[in-house]
Amino acid sequence: MSRRTVLEINRRIEDGTVKVMSANELKTLLCQGEDVKFDDVDVVTTGTRGVMSGTMAILSFPVGERGAFERATSVRLNGVPAYPGPCPNERLGIVDLIVYGTSHDRDYGGGHLFRDLVAGEAIRVDVRTSDDKKIDTTIKLDEIPFARMVGVRNAFKNYTAFVNGERDMISTIFSTRPLKGPMRELTFAGCGEINPLENDPNLDTIGIGTGILMNGAEGFVEGLGTRSTSEKLNLSGFADMHEMNPLYMGGFLTSAGPEVINTWAIPIPVLDDRVLDNLKRLNDEIKLPIVDLQGRTQVGEITYADVWKGDLSVDFDPGSCINCETCLSEQFCPTGAFSLLSKKIEEDLCFNCGSCRAFCVGGAFSGDNGSVKLKGRDVPIVTRQSDLSGGIKIADELKNRILNGSFRLRAPVSSLR
Ligand code: SF4
Ligand code: SF4
């Protein structure tokens, strides 16, 4: 069996001879009928971008002079409730906070807050203290010495498609608009064949300490995530928010409240033929169960090839817009990227979820989200909770960082198997 080590790959990165492919490039070659052999590639970069509820930020920063107050009892950042502690920082003028990505103040949530922080915006801070003081101030990320994002359930290996089996519409975190039933609309999540864990399903290379890109910042895998099983793996990891790129992050407004967008990339070192074989799995081999939202029972099974055959990106044609009294495309855009007033999609905010296209009354958006066959009928995909273009983009960024020598592979310090 052919073999190489992470150390050997890092030497190749240093001397500029390393061979790197993104997962998307590898799969495209395979789909074109080309074979990729062990000597053709040292590293494959994988990626995923999606709604990842299991996300939090840990922040620590001063809000007053030493002795200014006893300890913080409640803190809000742009209105989003944070949890003070665990360190009380008694009479130090400092707050330590945990902010959930899903905490929110109406339609503004932790995901929106994290992006605004990373984009360098001033954040409103409202503190109440145990000695009955009220501190109102503002802060920017560069004034926050400690800002770490932690994913406790991120980068899921594969996920689920959802339908509503009942007649009444259901508000759900899995759809931007309440989902129509019975089984008239479908939503799904998962980047399929480019997802890191789909490419290393036995955790041969990904372990504790594996270096990653989280929202563009170099970070680490710290272990398996919550509810991770061998069938449905997910990861826990962290990175410094100061190094993140706001374009990879943000809030995502669902019909049941705000959620969080994260983007991960993980390099898979091609250590032997078994690792390479696993890297060759394509979308039509990756199962995607369809589940009824009520009761969470499985009602069908498709593959990622069935859901990623539509158009990845979304374009708006103002000439086809019929100026409806209520624009459903704008109303159910989860990121605020589409505005009827400006008659355009803000590319930096767009998640390519396809909701604007699915709900547009006048057919003013080009392309198609696709549909899937379920119990003999075509069910349209109304919302994609993963952005395949974003996953491809971060995998390309990681590839370029390896090629230019600014990212070195890190062998795990412990296995997750
Ligand atoms: S695809 Fe449409 S609905 Fe989705 S984020 Fe982009 S503009 Fe908004
Ligand atoms: S729903 Fe479509 S056609 Fe109607 S106003 Fe919105 S973009 Fe225009």
mmCIF file with all atom_site columns, C-alpha atoms in Angstrom, residues 128-239:
data_model
loop_
_atom_site.group_PDB
_atom_site.id
_atom_site.type_symbol
_atom_site.label_atom_id
_atom_site.label_alt_id
_atom_site.label_comp_id
_atom_site.label_asym_id
_atom_site.label_entity_id
_atom_site.label_seq_id
_atom_site.pdbx_PDB_ins_code
_atom_site.Cartn_x
_atom_site.Cartn_y
_atom_site.Cartn_z
_atom_site.occupancy
_atom_site.B_iso_or_equiv
_atom_site.pdbx_formal_charge
_atom_site.auth_seq_id
_atom_site.auth_comp_id
_atom_site.auth_asym_id
_atom_site.auth_atom_id
_atom_site.pdbx_PDB_model_num
ATOM 1   C CA . ARG A 1 128 ? -26.734 45.373 34.886 1.00 0.00 ? 128 ARG A CA 1
ATOM 2   C CA . THR A 1 129 ? -24.731 44.623 38.018 1.00 0.00 ? 129 THR A CA 1
ATOM 3   C CA . SER A 1 130 ? -25.192 42.941 41.391 1.00 0.00 ? 130 SER A CA 1
ATOM 4   C CA . ASP A 1 131 ? -24.800 46.331 43.111 1.00 0.00 ? 131 ASP A CA 1
ATOM 5   C CA . ASP A 1 132 ? -27.647 47.823 41.053 1.00 0.00 ? 132 ASP A CA 1
ATOM 6   C CA . LYS A 1 133 ? -25.593 49.714 38.529 1.00 0.00 ? 133 LYS A CA 1
ATOM 7   C CA . LYS A 1 134 ? -26.426 50.153 34.858 1.00 0.00 ? 134 LYS A CA 1
ATOM 8   C CA . ILE A 1 135 ? -23.627 50.552 32.347 1.00 0.00 ? 135 ILE A CA 1
ATOM 9   C CA . ASP A 1 136 ? -24.381 51.442 28.716 1.00 0.00 ? 136 ASP A CA 1
ATOM 10  C CA . THR A 1 137 ? -21.424 51.552 26.379 1.00 0.00 ? 137 THR A CA 1
ATOM 11  C CA . THR A 1 138 ? -20.249 50.394 22.956 1.00 0.00 ? 138 THR A CA 1
ATOM 12  C CA . ILE A 1 139 ? -17.415 48.099 21.954 1.00 0.00 ? 139 ILE A CA 1
ATOM 13  C CA . LYS A 1 140 ? -15.672 46.914 18.786 1.00 0.00 ? 140 LYS A CA 1
ATOM 14  C CA . LEU A 1 141 ? -13.929 43.599 18.242 1.00 0.00 ? 141 LEU A CA 1
ATOM 15  C CA . ASP A 1 142 ? -10.460 45.182 18.326 1.00 0.00 ? 142 ASP A CA 1
ATOM 16  C CA . GLU A 1 143 ? -11.255 46.369 21.887 1.00 0.00 ? 143 GLU A CA 1
ATOM 17  C CA . ILE A 1 144 ? -12.168 42.825 22.977 1.00 0.00 ? 144 ILE A CA 1
ATOM 18  C CA . PRO A 1 145 ? -8.960  41.007 23.999 1.00 0.00 ? 145 PRO A CA 1
ATOM 19  C CA . PHE A 1 146 ? -10.552 37.541 24.068 1.00 0.00 ? 146 PHE A CA 1
ATOM 20  C CA . ALA A 1 147 ? -13.123 36.568 21.412 1.00 0.00 ? 147 ALA A CA 1
ATOM 21  C CA . ARG A 1 148 ? -13.337 32.873 20.596 1.00 0.00 ? 148 ARG A CA 1
ATOM 22  C CA . MET A 1 149 ? -15.994 31.145 18.556 1.00 0.00 ? 149 MET A CA 1
ATOM 23  C CA . VAL A 1 150 ? -16.788 27.592 19.586 1.00 0.00 ? 150 VAL A CA 1
ATOM 24  C CA . GLY A 1 151 ? -18.826 25.215 17.458 1.00 0.00 ? 151 GLY A CA 1
ATOM 25  C CA . VAL A 1 152 ? -20.292 22.490 19.642 1.00 0.00 ? 152 VAL A CA 1
ATOM 26  C CA . ARG A 1 153 ? -22.159 20.853 16.763 1.00 0.00 ? 153 ARG A CA 1
ATOM 27  C CA . ASN A 1 154 ? -20.767 21.884 13.381 1.00 0.00 ? 154 ASN A CA 1
ATOM 28  C CA . ALA A 1 155 ? -19.808 20.504 9.958  1.00 0.00 ? 155 ALA A CA 1
ATOM 29  C CA . PHE A 1 156 ? -22.348 17.625 10.076 1.00 0.00 ? 156 PHE A CA 1
ATOM 30  C CA . LYS A 1 157 ? -21.336 14.684 7.917  1.00 0.00 ? 157 LYS A CA 1
ATOM 31  C CA . ASN A 1 158 ? -24.804 14.420 6.436  1.00 0.00 ? 158 ASN A CA 1
ATOM 32  C CA . TYR A 1 159 ? -28.087 15.807 7.478  1.00 0.00 ? 159 TYR A CA 1
ATOM 33  C CA . THR A 1 160 ? -31.748 15.531 6.683  1.00 0.00 ? 160 THR A CA 1
ATOM 34  C CA . ALA A 1 161 ? -34.365 16.767 4.246  1.00 0.00 ? 161 ALA A CA 1
ATOM 35  C CA . PHE A 1 162 ? -37.691 17.840 5.767  1.00 0.00 ? 162 PHE A CA 1
ATOM 36  C CA . VAL A 1 163 ? -41.306 17.866 4.621  1.00 0.00 ? 163 VAL A CA 1
ATOM 37  C CA . ASN A 1 164 ? -44.493 18.691 6.494  1.00 0.00 ? 164 ASN A CA 1
ATOM 38  C CA . GLY A 1 165 ? -46.877 15.724 6.517  1.00 0.00 ? 165 GLY A CA 1
ATOM 39  C CA . GLU A 1 166 ? -49.796 17.747 7.919  1.00 0.00 ? 166 GLU A CA 1
ATOM 40  C CA . ARG A 1 167 ? -52.237 20.082 6.163  1.00 0.00 ? 167 ARG A CA 1
ATOM 41  C CA . ASP A 1 168 ? -51.441 23.135 8.283  1.00 0.00 ? 168 ASP A CA 1
ATOM 42  C CA . MET A 1 169 ? -48.243 25.105 7.664  1.00 0.00 ? 169 MET A CA 1
ATOM 43  C CA . ILE A 1 170 ? -45.531 24.587 10.297 1.00 0.00 ? 170 ILE A CA 1
ATOM 44  C CA . SER A 1 171 ? -43.072 27.208 11.518 1.00 0.00 ? 171 SER A CA 1
ATOM 45  C CA . THR A 1 172 ? -39.677 25.548 11.816 1.00 0.00 ? 172 THR A CA 1
ATOM 46  C CA . ILE A 1 173 ? -35.983 26.319 12.067 1.00 0.00 ? 173 ILE A CA 1
ATOM 47  C CA . PHE A 1 174 ? -35.615 24.252 8.877  1.00 0.00 ? 174 PHE A CA 1
ATOM 48  C CA . SER A 1 175 ? -37.466 26.672 6.597  1.00 0.00 ? 175 SER A CA 1
ATOM 49  C CA . THR A 1 176 ? -37.519 30.421 6.010  1.00 0.00 ? 176 THR A CA 1
ATOM 50  C CA . ARG A 1 177 ? -41.303 30.390 5.474  1.00 0.00 ? 177 ARG A CA 1
ATOM 51  C CA . PRO A 1 178 ? -43.636 28.092 7.447  1.00 0.00 ? 178 PRO A CA 1
ATOM 52  C CA . LEU A 1 179 ? -43.514 24.827 5.506  1.00 0.00 ? 179 LEU A CA 1
ATOM 53  C CA . LYS A 1 180 ? -46.594 23.877 3.462  1.00 0.00 ? 180 LYS A CA 1
ATOM 54  C CA . GLY A 1 181 ? -48.105 20.435 3.734  1.00 0.00 ? 181 GLY A CA 1
ATOM 55  C CA . PRO A 1 182 ? -48.991 17.765 3.182  1.00 0.00 ? 182 PRO A CA 1
ATOM 56  C CA . MET A 1 183 ? -45.577 17.109 1.619  1.00 0.00 ? 183 MET A CA 1
ATOM 57  C CA . ARG A 1 184 ? -45.815 20.065 -0.766 1.00 0.00 ? 184 ARG A CA 1
ATOM 58  C CA . GLU A 1 185 ? -42.423 21.639 -0.018 1.00 0.00 ? 185 GLU A CA 1
ATOM 59  C CA . LEU A 1 186 ? -38.999 20.299 0.944  1.00 0.00 ? 186 LEU A CA 1
ATOM 60  C CA . THR A 1 187 ? -35.983 21.814 2.676  1.00 0.00 ? 187 THR A CA 1
ATOM 61  C CA . PHE A 1 188 ? -32.582 20.227 3.258  1.00 0.00 ? 188 PHE A CA 1
ATOM 62  C CA . ALA A 1 189 ? -29.090 20.866 4.603  1.00 0.00 ? 189 ALA A CA 1
ATOM 63  C CA . GLY A 1 190 ? -25.641 19.489 3.776  1.00 0.00 ? 190 GLY A CA 1
ATOM 64  C CA . CYS A 1 191 ? -22.944 20.134 1.173  1.00 0.00 ? 191 CYS A CA 1
ATOM 65  C CA . GLY A 1 192 ? -22.788 16.435 0.231  1.00 0.00 ? 192 GLY A CA 1
ATOM 66  C CA . GLU A 1 193 ? -19.634 15.239 -1.516 1.00 0.00 ? 193 GLU A CA 1
ATOM 67  C CA . ILE A 1 194 ? -17.418 18.212 -0.528 1.00 0.00 ? 194 ILE A CA 1
ATOM 68  C CA . ASN A 1 195 ? -18.276 18.011 3.203  1.00 0.00 ? 195 ASN A CA 1
ATOM 69  C CA . PRO A 1 196 ? -15.178 17.235 5.351  1.00 0.00 ? 196 PRO A CA 1
ATOM 70  C CA . LEU A 1 197 ? -16.698 14.272 7.195  1.00 0.00 ? 197 LEU A CA 1
ATOM 71  C CA . GLU A 1 198 ? -18.158 12.754 4.019  1.00 0.00 ? 198 GLU A CA 1
ATOM 72  C CA . ASN A 1 199 ? -14.573 12.650 2.752  1.00 0.00 ? 199 ASN A CA 1
ATOM 73  C CA . ASP A 1 200 ? -13.128 11.127 5.924  1.00 0.00 ? 200 ASP A CA 1
ATOM 74  C CA . PRO A 1 201 ? -16.091 9.071  7.178  1.00 0.00 ? 201 PRO A CA 1
ATOM 75  C CA . ASN A 1 202 ? -13.937 6.802  9.373  1.00 0.00 ? 202 ASN A CA 1
ATOM 76  C CA . LEU A 1 203 ? -12.019 9.705  10.931 1.00 0.00 ? 203 LEU A CA 1
ATOM 77  C CA . ASP A 1 204 ? -8.742  8.317  9.553  1.00 0.00 ? 204 ASP A CA 1
ATOM 78  C CA . THR A 1 205 ? -7.202  11.798 9.365  1.00 0.00 ? 205 THR A CA 1
ATOM 79  C CA . ILE A 1 206 ? -9.485  14.186 11.287 1.00 0.00 ? 206 ILE A CA 1
ATOM 80  C CA . GLY A 1 207 ? -8.852  14.085 15.036 1.00 0.00 ? 207 GLY A CA 1
ATOM 81  C CA . ILE A 1 208 ? -8.352  16.269 18.087 1.00 0.00 ? 208 ILE A CA 1
ATOM 82  C CA . GLY A 1 209 ? -6.017  19.083 17.094 1.00 0.00 ? 209 GLY A CA 1
ATOM 83  C CA . THR A 1 210 ? -6.578  18.927 13.329 1.00 0.00 ? 210 THR A CA 1
ATOM 84  C CA . GLY A 1 211 ? -6.076  22.402 11.896 1.00 0.00 ? 211 GLY A CA 1
ATOM 85  C CA . ILE A 1 212 ? -9.133  23.901 10.171 1.00 0.00 ? 212 ILE A CA 1
ATOM 86  C CA . LEU A 1 213 ? -10.464 27.137 8.763  1.00 0.00 ? 213 LEU A CA 1
ATOM 87  C CA . MET A 1 214 ? -13.521 28.314 10.685 1.00 0.00 ? 214 MET A CA 1
ATOM 88  C CA . ASN A 1 215 ? -15.089 31.316 8.965  1.00 0.00 ? 215 ASN A CA 1
ATOM 89  C CA . GLY A 1 216 ? -11.671 31.971 7.422  1.00 0.00 ? 216 GLY A CA 1
ATOM 90  C CA . ALA A 1 217 ? -9.726  31.888 10.731 1.00 0.00 ? 217 ALA A CA 1
ATOM 91  C CA . GLU A 1 218 ? -7.234  29.127 11.504 1.00 0.00 ? 218 GLU A CA 1
ATOM 92  C CA . GLY A 1 219 ? -8.665  27.009 14.290 1.00 0.00 ? 219 GLY A CA 1
ATOM 93  C CA . PHE A 1 220 ? -8.727  23.458 15.583 1.00 0.00 ? 220 PHE A CA 1
ATOM 94  C CA . VAL A 1 221 ? -10.975 20.446 15.921 1.00 0.00 ? 221 VAL A CA 1
ATOM 95  C CA . GLU A 1 222 ? -11.460 19.850 19.652 1.00 0.00 ? 222 GLU A CA 1
ATOM 96  C CA . GLY A 1 223 ? -13.522 16.675 19.441 1.00 0.00 ? 223 GLY A CA 1
ATOM 97  C CA . LEU A 1 224 ? -16.794 15.221 18.288 1.00 0.00 ? 224 LEU A CA 1
ATOM 98  C CA . GLY A 1 225 ? -19.833 17.464 18.576 1.00 0.00 ? 225 GLY A CA 1
ATOM 99  C CA . THR A 1 226 ? -23.039 17.017 20.552 1.00 0.00 ? 226 THR A CA 1
ATOM 100 C CA . ARG A 1 227 ? -25.315 14.178 19.374 1.00 0.00 ? 227 ARG A CA 1
ATOM 101 C CA . SER A 1 228 ? -22.521 12.926 17.078 1.00 0.00 ? 228 SER A CA 1
ATOM 102 C CA . THR A 1 229 ? -22.947 9.264  16.096 1.00 0.00 ? 229 THR A CA 1
ATOM 103 C CA . SER A 1 230 ? -20.943 7.105  13.699 1.00 0.00 ? 230 SER A CA 1
ATOM 104 C CA . GLU A 1 231 ? -23.777 7.466  11.160 1.00 0.00 ? 231 GLU A CA 1
ATOM 105 C CA . LYS A 1 232 ? -24.283 11.198 11.674 1.00 0.00 ? 232 LYS A CA 1
ATOM 106 C CA . LEU A 1 233 ? -20.912 12.576 12.676 1.00 0.00 ? 233 LEU A CA 1
ATOM 107 C CA . ASN A 1 234 ? -20.374 16.198 13.525 1.00 0.00 ? 234 ASN A CA 1
ATOM 108 C CA . LEU A 1 235 ? -17.487 18.126 15.036 1.00 0.00 ? 235 LEU A CA 1
ATOM 109 C CA . SER A 1 236 ? -16.694 20.543 17.790 1.00 0.00 ? 236 SER A CA 1
ATOM 110 C CA . GLY A 1 237 ? -14.021 23.146 17.084 1.00 0.00 ? 237 GLY A CA 1
ATOM 111 C CA . PHE A 1 238 ? -12.903 26.680 17.802 1.00 0.00 ? 238 PHE A CA 1
ATOM 112 C CA . ALA A 1 239 ? -11.096 29.655 16.324 1.00 0.00 ? 239 ALA A CA 1
#
